[in-house]
């Protein structure tokens, strides 16, 4: 009489124990599926505290989600920055074309305009190359050489081009001291200056 009762109790107890043990695994599966459906890498798996194999597995999953989130954020930020930097040379080229096409110009004015467009096109080419080399940059490869840069000439060149952009009623005026040199990468310094000035245009502040 007792044997069937004991078997029934053992079966119910085993079922409840197994269900309790499998609950964290089910929670891991549900959270992973939810992350996949919602594309929300900010979610984390939470099964409470512990130091057994399941908690170690959960920690590994959460670490993986965190690294994926950081990678996607870095890629999103790079895309946003690249789009903003491409906008600046495009604005210069557009402004210069509109200026030249307003009325007949002298041969010297046409030549100056083409030189400006050429400089900005080269800047765009450099930025596009950087976008193609994104994986290399992400791996920490140092691809930027340093050299002695004539900052006076560089600032004058950048400001001359950026002065062609007139946004928010702002006109750019500049006074550059001669003979200033700096050891760095000319392309990165040029992009830094262009971003500083374009941000002033963008937010309507005088530079």
PDB file of C-alpha atoms in Angstrom:
ATOM      1  CA  UNK A   1       0.000   0.000   0.000  1.00  0.00           C
ATOM      2  CA  UNK A   2       2.828   2.381   0.905  1.00  0.00           C
ATOM      3  CA  UNK A   3       4.880   1.627  -2.217  1.00  0.00           C
ATOM      4  CA  UNK A   4       2.553   3.344  -4.750  1.00  0.00           C
ATOM      5  CA  UNK A   5       2.210   6.292  -2.379  1.00  0.00           C
ATOM      6  CA  UNK A   6       5.988   6.604  -2.050  1.00  0.00           C
ATOM      7  CA  UNK A   7       6.408   6.353  -5.829  1.00  0.00           C
ATOM      8  CA  UNK A   8       3.780   9.062  -6.326  1.00  0.00           C
ATOM      9  CA  UNK A   9       5.433  11.331  -3.741  1.00  0.00           C
ATOM     10  CA  UNK A  10       8.862  10.715  -5.289  1.00  0.00           C
ATOM     11  CA  UNK A  11       7.546  11.474  -8.772  1.00  0.00           C
ATOM     12  CA  UNK A  12       5.885  14.723  -7.680  1.00  0.00           C
ATOM     13  CA  UNK A  13       8.956  15.727  -5.708  1.00  0.00           C
ATOM     14  CA  UNK A  14      11.239  14.925  -8.644  1.00  0.00           C
ATOM     15  CA  UNK A  15       9.046  16.917 -11.021  1.00  0.00           C
ATOM     16  CA  UNK A  16       8.992  19.951  -8.721  1.00  0.00           C
ATOM     17  CA  UNK A  17      12.738  19.734  -8.127  1.00  0.00           C
ATOM     18  CA  UNK A  18      13.488  19.365 -11.851  1.00  0.00           C
ATOM     19  CA  UNK A  19      11.196  22.274 -12.707  1.00  0.00           C
ATOM     20  CA  UNK A  20      12.896  24.430 -10.110  1.00  0.00           C
ATOM     21  CA  UNK A  21      16.332  23.506 -11.448  1.00  0.00           C
ATOM     22  CA  UNK A  22      15.302  24.182 -15.060  1.00  0.00           C
ATOM     23  CA  UNK A  23      13.663  27.539 -14.283  1.00  0.00           C
ATOM     24  CA  UNK A  24      16.931  29.524 -14.629  1.00  0.00           C
ATOM     25  CA  UNK A  25      17.625  27.842 -17.989  1.00  0.00           C
ATOM     26  CA  UNK A  26      14.131  28.739 -19.169  1.00  0.00           C
ATOM     27  CA  UNK A  27      14.681  32.322 -18.038  1.00  0.00           C
ATOM     28  CA  UNK A  28      17.974  32.465 -19.929  1.00  0.00           C
ATOM     29  CA  UNK A  29      16.242  31.192 -23.067  1.00  0.00           C
ATOM     30  CA  UNK A  30      13.316  33.609 -22.748  1.00  0.00           C
ATOM     31  CA  UNK A  31      15.588  36.632 -22.185  1.00  0.00           C
ATOM     32  CA  UNK A  32      17.812  35.682 -25.140  1.00  0.00           C
ATOM     33  CA  UNK A  33      14.749  35.345 -27.392  1.00  0.00           C
ATOM     34  CA  UNK A  34      13.408  38.683 -26.167  1.00  0.00           C
ATOM     35  CA  UNK A  35      16.725  40.390 -26.925  1.00  0.00           C
ATOM     36  CA  UNK A  36      16.684  38.875 -30.408  1.00  0.00           C
ATOM     37  CA  UNK A  37      13.115  39.990 -31.147  1.00  0.00           C
ATOM     38  CA  UNK A  38      13.399  43.529 -29.741  1.00  0.00           C
ATOM     39  CA  UNK A  39      17.041  44.137 -30.790  1.00  0.00           C
ATOM     40  CA  UNK A  40      17.623  45.533 -27.312  1.00  0.00           C
ATOM     41  CA  UNK A  41      21.169  44.705 -26.266  1.00  0.00           C
ATOM     42  CA  UNK A  42      20.742  46.679 -23.040  1.00  0.00           C
ATOM     43  CA  UNK A  43      18.728  43.837 -21.508  1.00  0.00           C
ATOM     44  CA  UNK A  44      20.542  41.424 -19.221  1.00  0.00           C
ATOM     45  CA  UNK A  45      19.722  37.982 -17.872  1.00  0.00           C
ATOM     46  CA  UNK A  46      18.922  38.014 -14.155  1.00  0.00           C
ATOM     47  CA  UNK A  47      18.622  34.714 -12.270  1.00  0.00           C
ATOM     48  CA  UNK A  48      19.731  36.030  -8.923  1.00  0.00           C
ATOM     49  CA  UNK A  49      23.002  35.499  -7.097  1.00  0.00           C
ATOM     50  CA  UNK A  50      24.987  32.298  -7.057  1.00  0.00           C
ATOM     51  CA  UNK A  51      28.259  30.709  -8.091  1.00  0.00           C
ATOM     52  CA  UNK A  52      27.216  27.480  -9.761  1.00  0.00           C
ATOM     53  CA  UNK A  53      27.546  26.566 -13.446  1.00  0.00           C
ATOM     54  CA  UNK A  54      24.253  28.210 -14.439  1.00  0.00           C
ATOM     55  CA  UNK A  55      25.224  31.531 -12.865  1.00  0.00           C
ATOM     56  CA  UNK A  56      28.618  31.373 -14.561  1.00  0.00           C
ATOM     57  CA  UNK A  57      26.880  30.683 -17.876  1.00  0.00           C
ATOM     58  CA  UNK A  58      24.561  33.635 -17.272  1.00  0.00           C
ATOM     59  CA  UNK A  59      27.521  35.897 -16.552  1.00  0.00           C
ATOM     60  CA  UNK A  60      29.168  34.782 -19.804  1.00  0.00           C
ATOM     61  CA  UNK A  61      25.986  35.616 -21.749  1.00  0.00           C
ATOM     62  CA  UNK A  62      25.705  39.033 -20.082  1.00  0.00           C
ATOM     63  CA  UNK A  63      29.378  39.802 -20.819  1.00  0.00           C
ATOM     64  CA  UNK A  64      28.792  38.846 -24.459  1.00  0.00           C
ATOM     65  CA  UNK A  65      25.718  41.103 -24.688  1.00  0.00           C
ATOM     66  CA  UNK A  66      27.692  43.965 -23.152  1.00  0.00           C
ATOM     67  CA  UNK A  67      30.510  43.628 -25.691  1.00  0.00           C
ATOM     68  CA  UNK A  68      28.005  43.454 -28.556  1.00  0.00           C
ATOM     69  CA  UNK A  69      26.283  46.588 -27.257  1.00  0.00           C
ATOM     70  CA  UNK A  70      29.604  48.444 -27.053  1.00  0.00           C
ATOM     71  CA  UNK A  71      30.511  47.354 -30.608  1.00  0.00           C
ATOM     72  CA  UNK A  72      27.159  48.505 -32.037  1.00  0.00           C
ATOM     73  CA  UNK A  73      27.366  51.812 -30.155  1.00  0.00           C
ATOM     74  CA  UNK A  74      30.880  52.424 -31.478  1.00  0.00           C
ATOM     75  CA  UNK A  75      29.743  51.679 -35.042  1.00  0.00           C
ATOM     76  CA  UNK A  76      26.667  53.916 -34.657  1.00  0.00           C
ATOM     77  CA  UNK A  77      28.784  56.779 -33.292  1.00  0.00           C
ATOM     78  CA  UNK A  78      31.334  56.397 -36.088  1.00  0.00           C
ATOM     79  CA  UNK A  79      28.572  56.516 -38.705  1.00  0.00           C
ATOM     80  CA  UNK A  80      27.091  59.638 -37.105  1.00  0.00           C
ATOM     81  CA  UNK A  81      30.482  61.385 -36.943  1.00  0.00           C
ATOM     82  CA  UNK A  82      31.334  60.407 -40.518  1.00  0.00           C
ATOM     83  CA  UNK A  83      27.990  61.735 -41.782  1.00  0.00           C
ATOM     84  CA  UNK A  84      28.578  65.035 -39.993  1.00  0.00           C
ATOM     85  CA  UNK A  85      32.115  65.347 -41.362  1.00  0.00           C
ATOM     86  CA  UNK A  86      30.958  64.582 -44.913  1.00  0.00           C
ATOM     87  CA  UNK A  87      28.328  67.301 -44.618  1.00  0.00           C
ATOM     88  CA  UNK A  88      30.962  70.029 -44.149  1.00  0.00           C
ATOM     89  CA  UNK A  89      32.968  69.567 -47.389  1.00  0.00           C
ATOM     90  CA  UNK A  90      29.720  69.032 -49.290  1.00  0.00           C
ATOM     91  CA  UNK A  91      28.440  72.375 -47.966  1.00  0.00           C
ATOM     92  CA  UNK A  92      31.665  74.096 -49.052  1.00  0.00           C
ATOM     93  CA  UNK A  93      31.487  72.573 -52.541  1.00  0.00           C
ATOM     94  CA  UNK A  94      27.799  73.499 -52.908  1.00  0.00           C
ATOM     95  CA  UNK A  95      28.384  77.072 -51.728  1.00  0.00           C
ATOM     96  CA  UNK A  96      31.319  77.512 -54.086  1.00  0.00           C
ATOM     97  CA  UNK A  97      29.357  76.149 -57.054  1.00  0.00           C
ATOM     98  CA  UNK A  98      26.436  78.455 -56.304  1.00  0.00           C
ATOM     99  CA  UNK A  99      28.776  81.425 -56.024  1.00  0.00           C
ATOM    100  CA  UNK A 100      30.452  80.685 -59.367  1.00  0.00           C
ATOM    101  CA  UNK A 101      27.160  80.072 -61.180  1.00  0.00           C
ATOM    102  CA  UNK A 102      25.505  83.283 -59.969  1.00  0.00           C
ATOM    103  CA  UNK A 103      27.097  85.316 -62.763  1.00  0.00           C
ATOM    104  CA  UNK A 104      30.009  85.186 -65.209  1.00  0.00           C
ATOM    105  CA  UNK A 105      33.331  85.164 -63.382  1.00  0.00           C
ATOM    106  CA  UNK A 106      36.918  85.825 -64.327  1.00  0.00           C
ATOM    107  CA  UNK A 107      39.314  83.023 -65.178  1.00  0.00           C
ATOM    108  CA  UNK A 108      41.099  83.597 -61.861  1.00  0.00           C
ATOM    109  CA  UNK A 109      37.843  83.241 -59.922  1.00  0.00           C
ATOM    110  CA  UNK A 110      36.999  80.028 -61.748  1.00  0.00           C
ATOM    111  CA  UNK A 111      40.453  78.656 -60.969  1.00  0.00           C
ATOM    112  CA  UNK A 112      40.173  79.560 -57.265  1.00  0.00           C
ATOM    113  CA  UNK A 113      36.763  77.900 -57.080  1.00  0.00           C
ATOM    114  CA  UNK A 114      38.060  74.720 -58.678  1.00  0.00           C
ATOM    115  CA  UNK A 115      40.971  74.606 -56.238  1.00  0.00           C
ATOM    116  CA  UNK A 116      38.570  74.891 -53.303  1.00  0.00           C
ATOM    117  CA  UNK A 117      36.401  72.109 -54.728  1.00  0.00           C
ATOM    118  CA  UNK A 118      39.501  69.993 -55.304  1.00  0.00           C
ATOM    119  CA  UNK A 119      40.657  70.433 -51.690  1.00  0.00           C
ATOM    120  CA  UNK A 120      37.254  69.524 -50.302  1.00  0.00           C
ATOM    121  CA  UNK A 121      36.976  66.512 -52.622  1.00  0.00           C
ATOM    122  CA  UNK A 122      40.299  65.255 -51.304  1.00  0.00           C
ATOM    123  CA  UNK A 123      39.053  65.672 -47.745  1.00  0.00           C
ATOM    124  CA  UNK A 124      35.974  63.618 -48.609  1.00  0.00           C
ATOM    125  CA  UNK A 125      38.164  60.948 -50.200  1.00  0.00           C
ATOM    126  CA  UNK A 126      40.269  60.752 -47.046  1.00  0.00           C
ATOM    127  CA  UNK A 127      37.194  60.394 -44.871  1.00  0.00           C
ATOM    128  CA  UNK A 128      35.738  57.681 -47.097  1.00  0.00           C
ATOM    129  CA  UNK A 129      39.037  55.807 -46.877  1.00  0.00           C
ATOM    130  CA  UNK A 130      38.823  56.060 -43.098  1.00  0.00           C
ATOM    131  CA  UNK A 131      35.336  54.567 -43.221  1.00  0.00           C
ATOM    132  CA  UNK A 132      36.631  51.663 -45.316  1.00  0.00           C
ATOM    133  CA  UNK A 133      39.422  51.150 -42.773  1.00  0.00           C
ATOM    134  CA  UNK A 134      37.029  51.155 -39.809  1.00  0.00           C
ATOM    135  CA  UNK A 135      37.845  47.570 -38.862  1.00  0.00           C
ATOM    136  CA  UNK A 136      41.544  48.339 -38.828  1.00  0.00           C
ATOM    137  CA  UNK A 137      40.995  51.394 -36.643  1.00  0.00           C
ATOM    138  CA  UNK A 138      38.775  49.398 -34.282  1.00  0.00           C
ATOM    139  CA  UNK A 139      41.578  46.897 -33.791  1.00  0.00           C
ATOM    140  CA  UNK A 140      43.825  49.707 -32.619  1.00  0.00           C
ATOM    141  CA  UNK A 141      46.150  49.808 -35.603  1.00  0.00           C
ATOM    142  CA  UNK A 142      48.074  53.072 -35.757  1.00  0.00           C
ATOM    143  CA  UNK A 143      47.790  54.180 -39.374  1.00  0.00           C
ATOM    144  CA  UNK A 144      48.277  57.922 -38.841  1.00  0.00           C
ATOM    145  CA  UNK A 145      51.795  59.235 -39.319  1.00  0.00           C
ATOM    146  CA  UNK A 146      53.061  62.322 -37.507  1.00  0.00           C
ATOM    147  CA  UNK A 147      54.918  65.148 -39.180  1.00  0.00           C
ATOM    148  CA  UNK A 148      55.867  68.782 -38.750  1.00  0.00           C
ATOM    149  CA  UNK A 149      52.696  70.679 -39.721  1.00  0.00           C
ATOM    150  CA  UNK A 150      52.613  74.377 -40.601  1.00  0.00           C
ATOM    151  CA  UNK A 151      49.594  75.257 -38.475  1.00  0.00           C
ATOM    152  CA  UNK A 152      49.514  78.853 -39.740  1.00  0.00           C
ATOM    153  CA  UNK A 153      49.120  77.682 -43.323  1.00  0.00           C
ATOM    154  CA  UNK A 154      46.688  74.906 -42.357  1.00  0.00           C
ATOM    155  CA  UNK A 155      44.407  77.177 -40.297  1.00  0.00           C
ATOM    156  CA  UNK A 156      44.397  79.818 -43.040  1.00  0.00           C
ATOM    157  CA  UNK A 157      43.510  77.218 -45.677  1.00  0.00           C
ATOM    158  CA  UNK A 158      40.705  75.659 -43.601  1.00  0.00           C
ATOM    159  CA  UNK A 159      39.255  79.012 -42.548  1.00  0.00           C
ATOM    160  CA  UNK A 160      39.350  80.297 -46.134  1.00  0.00           C
ATOM    161  CA  UNK A 161      37.302  77.303 -47.274  1.00  0.00           C
ATOM    162  CA  UNK A 162      34.915  77.386 -44.333  1.00  0.00           C
ATOM    163  CA  UNK A 163      34.296  81.101 -44.789  1.00  0.00           C
ATOM    164  CA  UNK A 164      32.447  80.166 -47.990  1.00  0.00           C
ATOM    165  CA  UNK A 165      29.733  78.557 -45.865  1.00  0.00           C
ATOM    166  CA  UNK A 166      27.249  81.101 -44.557  1.00  0.00           C
ATOM    167  CA  UNK A 167      24.738  79.591 -42.172  1.00  0.00           C
ATOM    168  CA  UNK A 168      22.572  81.189 -39.488  1.00  0.00           C
ATOM    169  CA  UNK A 169      23.714  84.621 -40.639  1.00  0.00           C
ATOM    170  CA  UNK A 170      27.290  83.989 -39.445  1.00  0.00           C
ATOM    171  CA  UNK A 171      30.318  85.186 -41.401  1.00  0.00           C
ATOM    172  CA  UNK A 172      33.723  83.795 -40.519  1.00  0.00           C
ATOM    173  CA  UNK A 173      36.630  86.153 -39.923  1.00  0.00           C
ATOM    174  CA  UNK A 174      40.070  84.964 -38.886  1.00  0.00           C
ATOM    175  CA  UNK A 175      43.477  86.327 -37.980  1.00  0.00           C
ATOM    176  CA  UNK A 176      46.281  83.759 -38.051  1.00  0.00           C
ATOM    177  CA  UNK A 177      49.732  84.286 -36.570  1.00  0.00           C
ATOM    178  CA  UNK A 178      52.516  83.217 -38.918  1.00  0.00           C
ATOM    179  CA  UNK A 179      55.280  80.744 -38.145  1.00  0.00           C
ATOM    180  CA  UNK A 180      53.271  78.387 -35.917  1.00  0.00           C
ATOM    181  CA  UNK A 181      54.206  74.711 -36.273  1.00  0.00           C
ATOM    182  CA  UNK A 182      52.945  71.541 -34.620  1.00  0.00           C
ATOM    183  CA  UNK A 183      53.979  67.886 -34.728  1.00  0.00           C
ATOM    184  CA  UNK A 184      50.937  65.783 -35.640  1.00  0.00           C
ATOM    185  CA  UNK A 185      48.841  64.402 -38.471  1.00  0.00           C
ATOM    186  CA  UNK A 186      47.810  67.041 -40.986  1.00  0.00           C
ATOM    187  CA  UNK A 187      44.571  65.322 -42.022  1.00  0.00           C
ATOM    188  CA  UNK A 188      43.326  64.834 -38.455  1.00  0.00           C
ATOM    189  CA  UNK A 189      44.207  68.408 -37.503  1.00  0.00           C
ATOM    190  CA  UNK A 190      42.361  69.673 -40.580  1.00  0.00           C
ATOM    191  CA  UNK A 191      39.272  67.651 -39.675  1.00  0.00           C
ATOM    192  CA  UNK A 192      39.447  68.926 -36.104  1.00  0.00           C
ATOM    193  CA  UNK A 193      39.442  72.538 -37.268  1.00  0.00           C
ATOM    194  CA  UNK A 194      36.609  71.914 -39.728  1.00  0.00           C
ATOM    195  CA  UNK A 195      34.499  70.263 -37.034  1.00  0.00           C
ATOM    196  CA  UNK A 196      35.042  73.154 -34.613  1.00  0.00           C
ATOM    197  CA  UNK A 197      33.966  75.721 -37.191  1.00  0.00           C
ATOM    198  CA  UNK A 198      31.071  73.650 -38.570  1.00  0.00           C
ATOM    199  CA  UNK A 199      29.727  73.169 -35.033  1.00  0.00           C
ATOM    200  CA  UNK A 200      29.768  76.941 -34.574  1.00  0.00           C
ATOM    201  CA  UNK A 201      27.735  77.295 -37.766  1.00  0.00           C
ATOM    202  CA  UNK A 202      25.470  74.464 -36.732  1.00  0.00           C
ATOM    203  CA  UNK A 203      24.567  75.814 -33.315  1.00  0.00           C
ATOM    204  CA  UNK A 204      24.468  79.461 -34.374  1.00  0.00           C
ATOM    205  CA  UNK A 205      27.363  80.579 -32.207  1.00  0.00           C
ATOM    206  CA  UNK A 206      30.083  82.960 -33.276  1.00  0.00           C
ATOM    207  CA  UNK A 207      33.544  81.449 -33.665  1.00  0.00           C
TER     208      UNK A 207
END
